[in-house]
PDB file of C-alpha atoms and ligand atoms in Angstrom:
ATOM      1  CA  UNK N   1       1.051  -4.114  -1.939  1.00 92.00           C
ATOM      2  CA  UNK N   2       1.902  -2.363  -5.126  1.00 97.00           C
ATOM      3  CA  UNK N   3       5.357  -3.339  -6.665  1.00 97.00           C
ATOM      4  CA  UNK N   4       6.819  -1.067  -9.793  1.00 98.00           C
ATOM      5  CA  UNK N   5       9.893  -2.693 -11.129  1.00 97.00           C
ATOM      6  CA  UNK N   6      12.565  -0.965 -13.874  1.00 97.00           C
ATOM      7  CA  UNK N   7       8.867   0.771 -15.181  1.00 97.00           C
ATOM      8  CA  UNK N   8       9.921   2.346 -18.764  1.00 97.00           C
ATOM      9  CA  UNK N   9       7.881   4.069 -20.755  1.00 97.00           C
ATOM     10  CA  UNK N  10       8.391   6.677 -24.247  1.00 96.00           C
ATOM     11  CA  UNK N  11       5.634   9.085 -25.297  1.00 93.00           C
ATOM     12  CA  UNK N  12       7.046   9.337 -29.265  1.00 91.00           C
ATOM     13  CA  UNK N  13      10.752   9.829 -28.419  1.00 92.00           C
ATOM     14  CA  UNK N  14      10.239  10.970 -25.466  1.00 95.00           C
ATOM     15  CA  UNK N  15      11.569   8.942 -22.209  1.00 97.00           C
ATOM     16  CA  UNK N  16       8.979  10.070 -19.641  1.00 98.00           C
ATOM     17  CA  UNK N  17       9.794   7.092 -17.214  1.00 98.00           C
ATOM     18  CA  UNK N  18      13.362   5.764 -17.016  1.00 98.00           C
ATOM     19  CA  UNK N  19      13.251   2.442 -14.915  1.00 97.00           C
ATOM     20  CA  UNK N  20      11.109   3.732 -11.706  1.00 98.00           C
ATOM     21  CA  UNK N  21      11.298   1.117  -9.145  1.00 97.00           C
ATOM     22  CA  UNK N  22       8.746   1.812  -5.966  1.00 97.00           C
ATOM     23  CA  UNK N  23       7.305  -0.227  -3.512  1.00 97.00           C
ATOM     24  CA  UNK N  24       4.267   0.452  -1.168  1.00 98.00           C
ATOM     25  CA  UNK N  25       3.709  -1.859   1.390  1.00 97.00           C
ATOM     26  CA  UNK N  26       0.242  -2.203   2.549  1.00 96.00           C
ATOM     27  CA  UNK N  27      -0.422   0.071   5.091  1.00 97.00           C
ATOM     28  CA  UNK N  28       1.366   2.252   3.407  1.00 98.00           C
ATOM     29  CA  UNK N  29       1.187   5.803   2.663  1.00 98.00           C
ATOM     30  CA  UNK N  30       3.742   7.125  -0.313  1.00 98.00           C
ATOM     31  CA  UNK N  31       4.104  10.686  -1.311  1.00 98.00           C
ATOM     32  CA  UNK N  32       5.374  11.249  -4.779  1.00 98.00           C
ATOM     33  CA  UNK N  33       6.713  14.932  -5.132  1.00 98.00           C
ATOM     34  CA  UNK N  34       9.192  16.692  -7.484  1.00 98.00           C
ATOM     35  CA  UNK N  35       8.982  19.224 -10.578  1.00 96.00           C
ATOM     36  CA  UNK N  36       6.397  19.267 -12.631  1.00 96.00           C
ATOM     37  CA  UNK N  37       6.715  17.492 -16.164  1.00 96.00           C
ATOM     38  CA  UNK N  38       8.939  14.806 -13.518  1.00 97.00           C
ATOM     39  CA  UNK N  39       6.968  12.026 -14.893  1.00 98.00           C
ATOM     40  CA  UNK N  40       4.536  11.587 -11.375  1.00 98.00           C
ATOM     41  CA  UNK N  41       1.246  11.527 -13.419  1.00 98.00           C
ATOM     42  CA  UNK N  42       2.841   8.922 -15.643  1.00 98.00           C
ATOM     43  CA  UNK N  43       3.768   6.824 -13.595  1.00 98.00           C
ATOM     44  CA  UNK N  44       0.553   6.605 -11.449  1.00 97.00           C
ATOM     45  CA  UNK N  45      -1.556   6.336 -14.944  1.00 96.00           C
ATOM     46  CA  UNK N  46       0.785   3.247 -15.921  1.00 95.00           C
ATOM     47  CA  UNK N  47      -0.060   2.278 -12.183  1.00 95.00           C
ATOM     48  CA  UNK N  48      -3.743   2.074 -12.588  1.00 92.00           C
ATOM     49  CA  UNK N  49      -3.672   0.622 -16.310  1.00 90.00           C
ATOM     50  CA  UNK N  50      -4.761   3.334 -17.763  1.00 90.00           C
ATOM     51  CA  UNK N  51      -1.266   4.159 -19.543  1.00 92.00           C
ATOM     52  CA  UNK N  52       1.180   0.884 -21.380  1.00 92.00           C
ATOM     53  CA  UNK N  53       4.889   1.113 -20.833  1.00 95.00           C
ATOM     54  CA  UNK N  54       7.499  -0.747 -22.842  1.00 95.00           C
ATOM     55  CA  UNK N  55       9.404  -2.398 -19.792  1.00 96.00           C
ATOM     56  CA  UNK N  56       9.235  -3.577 -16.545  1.00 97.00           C
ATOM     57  CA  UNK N  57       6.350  -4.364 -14.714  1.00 95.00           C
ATOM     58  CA  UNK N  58       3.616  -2.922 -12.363  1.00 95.00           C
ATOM     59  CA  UNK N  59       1.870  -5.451  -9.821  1.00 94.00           C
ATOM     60  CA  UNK N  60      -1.155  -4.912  -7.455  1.00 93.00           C
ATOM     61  CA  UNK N  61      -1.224  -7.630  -4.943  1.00 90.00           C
ATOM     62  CA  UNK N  62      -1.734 -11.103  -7.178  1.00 88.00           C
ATOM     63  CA  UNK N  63      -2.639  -8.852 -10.359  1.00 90.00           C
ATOM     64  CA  UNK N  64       0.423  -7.872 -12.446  1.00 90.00           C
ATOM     65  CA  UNK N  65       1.184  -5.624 -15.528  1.00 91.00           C
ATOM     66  CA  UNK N  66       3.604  -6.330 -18.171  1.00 88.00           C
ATOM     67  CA  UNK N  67       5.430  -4.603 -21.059  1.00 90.00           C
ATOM     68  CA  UNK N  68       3.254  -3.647 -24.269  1.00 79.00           C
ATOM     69  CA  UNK N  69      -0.423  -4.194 -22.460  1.00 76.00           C
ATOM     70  CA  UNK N  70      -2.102  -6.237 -20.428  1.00 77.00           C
ATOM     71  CA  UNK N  71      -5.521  -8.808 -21.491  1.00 83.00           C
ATOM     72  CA  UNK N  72      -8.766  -6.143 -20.832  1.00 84.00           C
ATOM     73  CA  UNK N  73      -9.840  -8.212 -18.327  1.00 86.00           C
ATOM     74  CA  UNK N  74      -7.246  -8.280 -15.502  1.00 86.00           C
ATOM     75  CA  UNK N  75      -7.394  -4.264 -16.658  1.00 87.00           C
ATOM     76  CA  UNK N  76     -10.795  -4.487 -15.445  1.00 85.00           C
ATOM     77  CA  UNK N  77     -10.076  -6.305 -12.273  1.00 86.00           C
ATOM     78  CA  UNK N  78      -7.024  -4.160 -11.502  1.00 88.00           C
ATOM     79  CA  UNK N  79      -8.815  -0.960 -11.786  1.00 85.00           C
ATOM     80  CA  UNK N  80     -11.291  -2.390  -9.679  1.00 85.00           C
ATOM     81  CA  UNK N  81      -8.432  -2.715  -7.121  1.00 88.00           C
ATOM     82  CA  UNK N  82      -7.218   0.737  -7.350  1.00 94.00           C
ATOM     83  CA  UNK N  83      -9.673   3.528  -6.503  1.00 94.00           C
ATOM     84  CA  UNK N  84      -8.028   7.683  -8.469  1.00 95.00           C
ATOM     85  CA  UNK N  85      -8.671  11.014  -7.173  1.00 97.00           C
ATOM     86  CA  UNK N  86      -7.607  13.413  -9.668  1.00 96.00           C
ATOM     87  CA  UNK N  87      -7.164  17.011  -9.289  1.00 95.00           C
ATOM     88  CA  UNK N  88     -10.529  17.671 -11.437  1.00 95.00           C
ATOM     89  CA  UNK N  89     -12.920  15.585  -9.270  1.00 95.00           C
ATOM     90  CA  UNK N  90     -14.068  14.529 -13.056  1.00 95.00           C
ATOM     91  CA  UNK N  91     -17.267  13.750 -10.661  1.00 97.00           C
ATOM     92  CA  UNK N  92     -20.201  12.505 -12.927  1.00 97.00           C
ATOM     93  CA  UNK N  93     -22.306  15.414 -13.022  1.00 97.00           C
ATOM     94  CA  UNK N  94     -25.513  14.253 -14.249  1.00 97.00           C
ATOM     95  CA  UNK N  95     -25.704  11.988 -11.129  1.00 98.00           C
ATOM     96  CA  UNK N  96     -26.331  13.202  -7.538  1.00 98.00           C
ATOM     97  CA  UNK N  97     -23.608  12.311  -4.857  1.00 98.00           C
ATOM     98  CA  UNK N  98     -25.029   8.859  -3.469  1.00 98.00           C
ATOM     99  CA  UNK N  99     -25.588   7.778  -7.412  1.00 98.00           C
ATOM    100  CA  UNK N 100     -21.720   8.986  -7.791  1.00 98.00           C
ATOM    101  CA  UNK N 101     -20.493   7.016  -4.957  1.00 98.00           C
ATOM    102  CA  UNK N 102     -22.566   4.038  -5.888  1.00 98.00           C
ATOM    103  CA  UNK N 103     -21.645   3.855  -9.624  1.00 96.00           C
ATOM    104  CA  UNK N 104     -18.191   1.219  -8.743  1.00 94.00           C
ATOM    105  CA  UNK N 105     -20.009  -0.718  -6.208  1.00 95.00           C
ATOM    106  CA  UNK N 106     -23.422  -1.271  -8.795  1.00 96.00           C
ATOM    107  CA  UNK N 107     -21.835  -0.870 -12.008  1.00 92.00           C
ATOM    108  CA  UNK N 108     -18.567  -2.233 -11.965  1.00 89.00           C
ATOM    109  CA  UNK N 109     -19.096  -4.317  -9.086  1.00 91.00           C
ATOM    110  CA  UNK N 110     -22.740  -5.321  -9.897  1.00 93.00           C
ATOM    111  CA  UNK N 111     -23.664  -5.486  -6.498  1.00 96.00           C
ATOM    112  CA  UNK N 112     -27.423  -4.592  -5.236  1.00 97.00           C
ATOM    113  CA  UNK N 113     -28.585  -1.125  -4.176  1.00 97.00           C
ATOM    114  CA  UNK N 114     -29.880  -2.729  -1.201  1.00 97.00           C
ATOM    115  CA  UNK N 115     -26.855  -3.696   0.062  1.00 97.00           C
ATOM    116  CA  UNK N 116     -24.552  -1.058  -1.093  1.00 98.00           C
ATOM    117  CA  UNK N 117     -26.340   1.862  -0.411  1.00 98.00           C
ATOM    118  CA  UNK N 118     -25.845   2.042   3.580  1.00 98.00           C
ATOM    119  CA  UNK N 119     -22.306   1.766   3.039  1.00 98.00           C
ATOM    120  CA  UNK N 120     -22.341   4.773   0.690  1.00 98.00           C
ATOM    121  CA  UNK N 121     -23.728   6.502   3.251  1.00 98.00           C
ATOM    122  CA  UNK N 122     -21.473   5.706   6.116  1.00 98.00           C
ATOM    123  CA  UNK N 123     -18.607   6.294   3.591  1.00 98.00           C
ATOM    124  CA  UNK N 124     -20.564   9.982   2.933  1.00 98.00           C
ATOM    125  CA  UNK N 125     -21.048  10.442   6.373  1.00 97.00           C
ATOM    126  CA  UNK N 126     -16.813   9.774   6.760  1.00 96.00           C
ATOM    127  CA  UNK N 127     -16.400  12.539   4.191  1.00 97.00           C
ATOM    128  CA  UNK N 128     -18.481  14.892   5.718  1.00 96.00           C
ATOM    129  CA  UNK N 129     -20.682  15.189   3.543  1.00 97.00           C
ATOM    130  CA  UNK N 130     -23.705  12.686   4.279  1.00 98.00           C
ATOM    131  CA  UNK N 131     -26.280  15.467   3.928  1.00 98.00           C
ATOM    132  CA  UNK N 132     -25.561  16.212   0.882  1.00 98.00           C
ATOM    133  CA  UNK N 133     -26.124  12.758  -0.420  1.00 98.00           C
ATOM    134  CA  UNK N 134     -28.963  13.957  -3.291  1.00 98.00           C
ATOM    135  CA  UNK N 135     -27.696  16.992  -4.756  1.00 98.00           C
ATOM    136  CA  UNK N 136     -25.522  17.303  -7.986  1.00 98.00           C
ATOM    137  CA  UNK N 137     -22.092  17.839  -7.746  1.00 98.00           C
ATOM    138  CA  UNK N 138     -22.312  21.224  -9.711  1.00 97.00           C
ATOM    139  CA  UNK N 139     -24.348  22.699  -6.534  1.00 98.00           C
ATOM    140  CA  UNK N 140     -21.134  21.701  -4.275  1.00 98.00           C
ATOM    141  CA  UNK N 141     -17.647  23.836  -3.522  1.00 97.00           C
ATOM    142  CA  UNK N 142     -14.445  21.987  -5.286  1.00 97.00           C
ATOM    143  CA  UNK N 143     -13.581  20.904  -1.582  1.00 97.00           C
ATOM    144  CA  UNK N 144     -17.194  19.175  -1.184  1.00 98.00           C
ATOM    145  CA  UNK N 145     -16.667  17.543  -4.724  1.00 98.00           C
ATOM    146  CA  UNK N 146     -12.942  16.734  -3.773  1.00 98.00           C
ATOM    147  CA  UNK N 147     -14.496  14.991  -0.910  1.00 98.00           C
ATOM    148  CA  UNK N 148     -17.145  13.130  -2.740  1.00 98.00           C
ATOM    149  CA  UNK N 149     -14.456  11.835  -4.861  1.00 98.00           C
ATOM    150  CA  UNK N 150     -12.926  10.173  -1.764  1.00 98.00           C
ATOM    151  CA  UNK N 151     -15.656   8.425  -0.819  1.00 98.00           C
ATOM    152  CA  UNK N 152     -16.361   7.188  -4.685  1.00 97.00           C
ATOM    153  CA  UNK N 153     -12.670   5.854  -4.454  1.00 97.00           C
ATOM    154  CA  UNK N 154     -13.305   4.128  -1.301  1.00 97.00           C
ATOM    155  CA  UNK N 155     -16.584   2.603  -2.234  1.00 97.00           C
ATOM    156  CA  UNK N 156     -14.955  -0.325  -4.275  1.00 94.00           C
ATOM    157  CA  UNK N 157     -12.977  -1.359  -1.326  1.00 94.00           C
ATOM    158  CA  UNK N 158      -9.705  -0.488  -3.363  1.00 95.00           C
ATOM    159  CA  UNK N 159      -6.889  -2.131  -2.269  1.00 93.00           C
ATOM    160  CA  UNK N 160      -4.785   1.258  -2.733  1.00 96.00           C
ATOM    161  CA  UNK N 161      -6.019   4.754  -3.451  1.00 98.00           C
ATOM    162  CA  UNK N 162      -3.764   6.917  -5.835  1.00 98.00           C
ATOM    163  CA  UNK N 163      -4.376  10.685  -5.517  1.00 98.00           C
ATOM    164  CA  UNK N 164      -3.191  12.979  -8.799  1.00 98.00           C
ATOM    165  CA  UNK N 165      -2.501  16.374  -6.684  1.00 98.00           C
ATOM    166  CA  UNK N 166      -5.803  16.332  -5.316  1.00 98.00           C
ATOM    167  CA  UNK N 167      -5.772  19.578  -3.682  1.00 97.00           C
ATOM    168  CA  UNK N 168      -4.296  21.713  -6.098  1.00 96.00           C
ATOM    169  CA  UNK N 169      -7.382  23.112  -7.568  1.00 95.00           C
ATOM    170  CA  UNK N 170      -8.569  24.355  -4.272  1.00 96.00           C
ATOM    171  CA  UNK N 171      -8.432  27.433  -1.806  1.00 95.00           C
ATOM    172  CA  UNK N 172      -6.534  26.387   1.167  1.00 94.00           C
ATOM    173  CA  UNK N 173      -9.202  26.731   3.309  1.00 95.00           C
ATOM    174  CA  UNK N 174     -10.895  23.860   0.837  1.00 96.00           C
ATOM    175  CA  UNK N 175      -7.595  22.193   0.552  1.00 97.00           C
ATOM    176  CA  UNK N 176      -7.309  21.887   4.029  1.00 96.00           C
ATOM    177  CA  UNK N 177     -10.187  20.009   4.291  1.00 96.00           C
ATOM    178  CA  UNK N 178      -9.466  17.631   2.234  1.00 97.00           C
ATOM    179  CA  UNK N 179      -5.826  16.843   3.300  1.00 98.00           C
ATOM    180  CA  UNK N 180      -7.966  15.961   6.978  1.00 97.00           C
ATOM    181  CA  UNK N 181      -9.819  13.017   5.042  1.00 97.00           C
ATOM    182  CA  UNK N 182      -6.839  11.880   3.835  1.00 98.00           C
ATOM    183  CA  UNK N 183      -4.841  12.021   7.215  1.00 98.00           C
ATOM    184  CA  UNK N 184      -7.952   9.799   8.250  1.00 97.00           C
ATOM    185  CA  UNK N 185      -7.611   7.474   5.468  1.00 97.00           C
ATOM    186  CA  UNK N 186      -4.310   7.248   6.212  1.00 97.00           C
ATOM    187  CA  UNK N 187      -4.748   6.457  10.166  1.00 97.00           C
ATOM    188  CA  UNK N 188      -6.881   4.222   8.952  1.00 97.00           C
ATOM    189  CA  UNK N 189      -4.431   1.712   7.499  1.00 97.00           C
ATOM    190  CA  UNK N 190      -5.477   3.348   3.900  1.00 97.00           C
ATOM    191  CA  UNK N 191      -2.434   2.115   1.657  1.00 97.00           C
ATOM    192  CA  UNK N 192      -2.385   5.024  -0.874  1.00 98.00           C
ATOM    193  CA  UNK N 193       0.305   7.295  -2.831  1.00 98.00           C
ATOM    194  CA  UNK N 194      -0.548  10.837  -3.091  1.00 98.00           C
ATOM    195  CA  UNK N 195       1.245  12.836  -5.718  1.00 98.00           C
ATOM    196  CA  UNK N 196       1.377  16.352  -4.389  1.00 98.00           C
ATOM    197  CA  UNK N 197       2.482  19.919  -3.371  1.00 95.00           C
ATOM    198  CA  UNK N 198       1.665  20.223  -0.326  1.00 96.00           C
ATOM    199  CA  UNK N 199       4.634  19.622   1.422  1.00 96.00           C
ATOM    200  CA  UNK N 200       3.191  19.694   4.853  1.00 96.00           C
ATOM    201  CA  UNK N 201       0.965  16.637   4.197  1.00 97.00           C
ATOM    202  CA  UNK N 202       3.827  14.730   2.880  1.00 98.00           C
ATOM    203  CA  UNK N 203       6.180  15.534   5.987  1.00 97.00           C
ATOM    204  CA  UNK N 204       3.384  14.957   8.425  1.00 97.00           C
ATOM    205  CA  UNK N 205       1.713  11.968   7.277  1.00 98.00           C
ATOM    206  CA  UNK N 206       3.754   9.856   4.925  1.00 98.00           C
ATOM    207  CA  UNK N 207       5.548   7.261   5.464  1.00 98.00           C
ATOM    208  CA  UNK N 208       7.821   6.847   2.899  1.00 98.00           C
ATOM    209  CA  UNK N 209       8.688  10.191   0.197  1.00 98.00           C
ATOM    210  CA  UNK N 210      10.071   9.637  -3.372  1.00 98.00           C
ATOM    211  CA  UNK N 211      11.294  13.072  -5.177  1.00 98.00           C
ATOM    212  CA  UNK N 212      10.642  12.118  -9.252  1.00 98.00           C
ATOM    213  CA  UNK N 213      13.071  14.377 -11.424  1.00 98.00           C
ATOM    214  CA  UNK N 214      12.953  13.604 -15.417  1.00 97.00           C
ATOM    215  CA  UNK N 215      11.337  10.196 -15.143  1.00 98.00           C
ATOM    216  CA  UNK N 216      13.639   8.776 -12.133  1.00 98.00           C
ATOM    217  CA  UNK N 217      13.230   8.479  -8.862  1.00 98.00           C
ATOM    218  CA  UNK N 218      15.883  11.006  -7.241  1.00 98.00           C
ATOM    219  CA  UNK N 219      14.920   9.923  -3.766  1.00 98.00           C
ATOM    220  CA  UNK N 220      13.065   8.179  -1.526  1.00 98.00           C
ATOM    221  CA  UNK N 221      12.971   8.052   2.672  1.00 98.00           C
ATOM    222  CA  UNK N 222      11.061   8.649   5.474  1.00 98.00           C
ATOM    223  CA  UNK N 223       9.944  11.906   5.525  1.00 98.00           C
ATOM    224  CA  UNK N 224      12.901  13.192   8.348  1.00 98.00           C
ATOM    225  CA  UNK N 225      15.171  12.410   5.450  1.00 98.00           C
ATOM    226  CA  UNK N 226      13.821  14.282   2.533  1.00 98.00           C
ATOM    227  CA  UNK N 227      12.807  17.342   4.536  1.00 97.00           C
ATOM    228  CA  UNK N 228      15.574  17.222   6.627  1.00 96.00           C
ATOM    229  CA  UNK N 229      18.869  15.195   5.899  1.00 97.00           C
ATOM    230  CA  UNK N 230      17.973  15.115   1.608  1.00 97.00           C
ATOM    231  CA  UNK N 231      20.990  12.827   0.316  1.00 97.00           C
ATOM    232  CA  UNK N 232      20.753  14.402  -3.349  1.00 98.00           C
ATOM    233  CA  UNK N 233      20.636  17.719  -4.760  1.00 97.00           C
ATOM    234  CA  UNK N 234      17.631  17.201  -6.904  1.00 97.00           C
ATOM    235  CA  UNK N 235      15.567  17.044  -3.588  1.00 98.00           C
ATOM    236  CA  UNK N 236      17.424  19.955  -1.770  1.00 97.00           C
ATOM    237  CA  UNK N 237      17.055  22.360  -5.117  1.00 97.00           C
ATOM    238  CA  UNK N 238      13.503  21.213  -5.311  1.00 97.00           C
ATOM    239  CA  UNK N 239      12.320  21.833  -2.003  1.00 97.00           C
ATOM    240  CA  UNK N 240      14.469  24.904  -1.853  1.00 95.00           C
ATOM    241  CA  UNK N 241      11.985  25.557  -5.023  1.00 93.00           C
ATOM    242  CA  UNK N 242       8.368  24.261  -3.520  1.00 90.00           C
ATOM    243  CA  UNK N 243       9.286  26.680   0.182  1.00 83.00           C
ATOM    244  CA  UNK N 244       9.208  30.098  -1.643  1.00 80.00           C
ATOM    245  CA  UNK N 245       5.915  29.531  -3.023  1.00 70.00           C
TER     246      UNK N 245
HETATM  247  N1  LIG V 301       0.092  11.929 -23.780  1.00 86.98           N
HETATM  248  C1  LIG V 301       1.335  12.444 -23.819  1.00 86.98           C
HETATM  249  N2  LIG V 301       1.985  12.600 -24.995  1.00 86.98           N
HETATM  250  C2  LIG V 301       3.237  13.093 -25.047  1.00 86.98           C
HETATM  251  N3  LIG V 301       3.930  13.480 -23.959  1.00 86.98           N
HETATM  252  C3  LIG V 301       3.343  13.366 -22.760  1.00 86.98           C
HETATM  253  C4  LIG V 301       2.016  12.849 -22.617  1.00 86.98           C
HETATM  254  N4  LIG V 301       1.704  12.839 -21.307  1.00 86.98           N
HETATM  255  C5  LIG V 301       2.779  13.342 -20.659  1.00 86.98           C
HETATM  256  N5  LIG V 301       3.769  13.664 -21.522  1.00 86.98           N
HETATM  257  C6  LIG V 301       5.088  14.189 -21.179  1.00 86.98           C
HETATM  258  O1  LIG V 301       5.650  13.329 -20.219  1.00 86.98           O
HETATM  259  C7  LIG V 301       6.393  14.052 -19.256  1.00 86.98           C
HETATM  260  C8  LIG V 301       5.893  13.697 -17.872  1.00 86.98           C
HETATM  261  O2  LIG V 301       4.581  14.202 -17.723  1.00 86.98           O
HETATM  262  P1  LIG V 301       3.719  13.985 -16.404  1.00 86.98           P
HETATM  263  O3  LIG V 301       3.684  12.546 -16.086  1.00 86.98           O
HETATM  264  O4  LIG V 301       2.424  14.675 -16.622  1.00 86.98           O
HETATM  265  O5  LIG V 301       4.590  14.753 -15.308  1.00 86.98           O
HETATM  266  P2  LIG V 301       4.167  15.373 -13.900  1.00 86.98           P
HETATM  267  O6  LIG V 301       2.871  14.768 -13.503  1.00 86.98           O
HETATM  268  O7  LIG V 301       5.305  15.025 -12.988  1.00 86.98           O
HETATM  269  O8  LIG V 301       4.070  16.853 -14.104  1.00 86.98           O
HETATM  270  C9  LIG V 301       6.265  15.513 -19.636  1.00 86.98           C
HETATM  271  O9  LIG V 301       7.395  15.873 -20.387  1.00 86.98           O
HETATM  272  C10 LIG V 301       5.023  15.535 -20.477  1.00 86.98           C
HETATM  273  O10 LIG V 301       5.074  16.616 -21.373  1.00 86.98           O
HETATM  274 MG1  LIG V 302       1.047  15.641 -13.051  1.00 86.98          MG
END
C-alpha cells in the first residue's frame, strides 16, 4: 500500500506539488492523468525516492519518507520495493535482455544466478519476449524494449510498479502491446500507478483515476466518474483536451 500525505515540494520558487494526498491500496491499479507540466512526474519521482519534498510524507508499506530526505539506506530498501518504467526504457544497453532483467535480482538483491535466472525467464516468457533473452536491447523495437523493461521492474518482486507514460514513445501498434502486459499485470493483482495518455487504458483498467492540474490533485474516482460524471472542470476541460488528439 502506498500512502502520500499533504506531499509538498518547490523546485527554486516554484510549487510543483501543493499537498497531493493519494492512496493505492494493494491490489490496486491508479491512473494519474492531467496536463502536462501538472506535476505527475514529480510526484511519482518523490514516490520512488528519487526526488526530496519539503512536507508531508510518502510511505510504502512499513517504509516511510519524510520532509527534507530520508537515511540512504531505507532509500535503498524502498527502491527495492518499487520497480519504474519510464517512457525511455533507459534499458542498460551494454547488457543483453536476461543480464537486464537480472541486474535487481543479482545486484541489488545479491541473490545467485542459479536461482534467479529461471525466474527471469518465466518473467521474459510473460513479456513475450523469452526468445529474445541474449540479444542487446539496441537490436529490439521500442515496444520489445518497453516490454523488457516490464519484466526488469517485476524481477525484484516490487511491491508496486510506477509507470512514467510508458507508451508514449511508441507507434500504437507498439503501444498497444504494451498496454496488454500491463492489463495482465494488472489482472494479476499488480498494485501499480501508471501516469499516462492513453485514456482508454485508464477507463478500461483502472481502478481508481486522479486528474493532477498545477501540482493538486483535481480529481480522483473510479473511472465511470472521471470519464463520465467528472465533478470538476479541470477534468471535463482536460479530457475535452486529450479526445481531439
Ligand atoms: N528539476 C527541475 N527543476 C525545476 N523545475 C522542474 C524540475 N522538474 C520539473 N520541474 C517543473 O515542475 C513542474 C512539474 O513537472 P513534471 O512533474 O515533469 O510534470 P508532468 O510530469 O505532469 O508533465 C513543471 O512546471 C516543471 O517545469
Ligand atoms: Mg511527466
Amino acid at each position: 500500500m502506498i500512502e502520500v500525505c499533504e506531499l509538498s515540494k518547490h523546485h527554486g520558487h516554484l510549487h510543483v506539488l501543493r499537498g497531493i494526498n493519494l492512496t493505492v491500496r494493494q491490489g490496486e491499479v491508479a491512473a494519474v492523468i492531467g496536463p502536462s507540466g501538472g506535476g505527475k512526474s514529480t510526484l511519482l519521482r518523490c514516490i520512488n525516492g528519487l526526488e526530496k519534498f519539503q512536507a508531508g510524507s510518502v510511505r510504502v508499506g512499513e517504509l516511510s519518507l519524510k520532509a527534507g530526505g530520508t537515511k540512504s539506506e531505507q532509500l535503498r530498501a524502498l527502491r527495492q520495493r518499487i520497480g519504474m518504467v519510464f517512457q525511455q526504457f533507459h534499458l542498460f544497453p551494454h547488457l543483453t535482455v536476461l543480464e537486464n532483467v537480472l541486474s535487481g535480482p543479482l545486484w541489488a538483491q545479491g541473490r545467485t544466478r542459479a536461482e534467479a535466472e529461471p525466474e527471469a525467464l518465466t518473467l521474459l516468457e510473460r513479456v513475450g519476449m523469452r526468445d529474445k533473452a541474449n540479444v542487446r536491447p539496441e537490436q529490439l523495437s521500442g515496444g520489445q524494449q518497453q516490454r523488457v523493461a516490464i519484466a526488469r521492474a517485476l524481477a525484484v518482486h516490487p511491491e508496486a510498479i510506477l509507470f512514467d507514460e510508458p507508451t508514449s514513445a511508441l507507434d500504437p501498434r507498439m503501444a498497444g502491446e504494451v498496454l496488454g502486459v500491463m492489463s495482465d499485470l494488472a489482472k494479476a493483482g499488480q498494485t501499480m500507478i501508471v501516469v499516462t495518455h492513453a485514456m482508454s487504458f485508464a477507463r478500461r483498467v483502472a481502478h481508481t483515476v486522479h486528474v493532477m492540474h498545477e501540482g493538486t490533485v483535481a480529481e480522483s474516482g473510479p473511472p465511470e466518474q472521471i470519464f463520465g460524471a467528472a465533478r470538476t472542470e479541470v477534468t471535463r476541460q482536460f479530457l475535452h483536451e486529450a479526445m481531439r488528439h
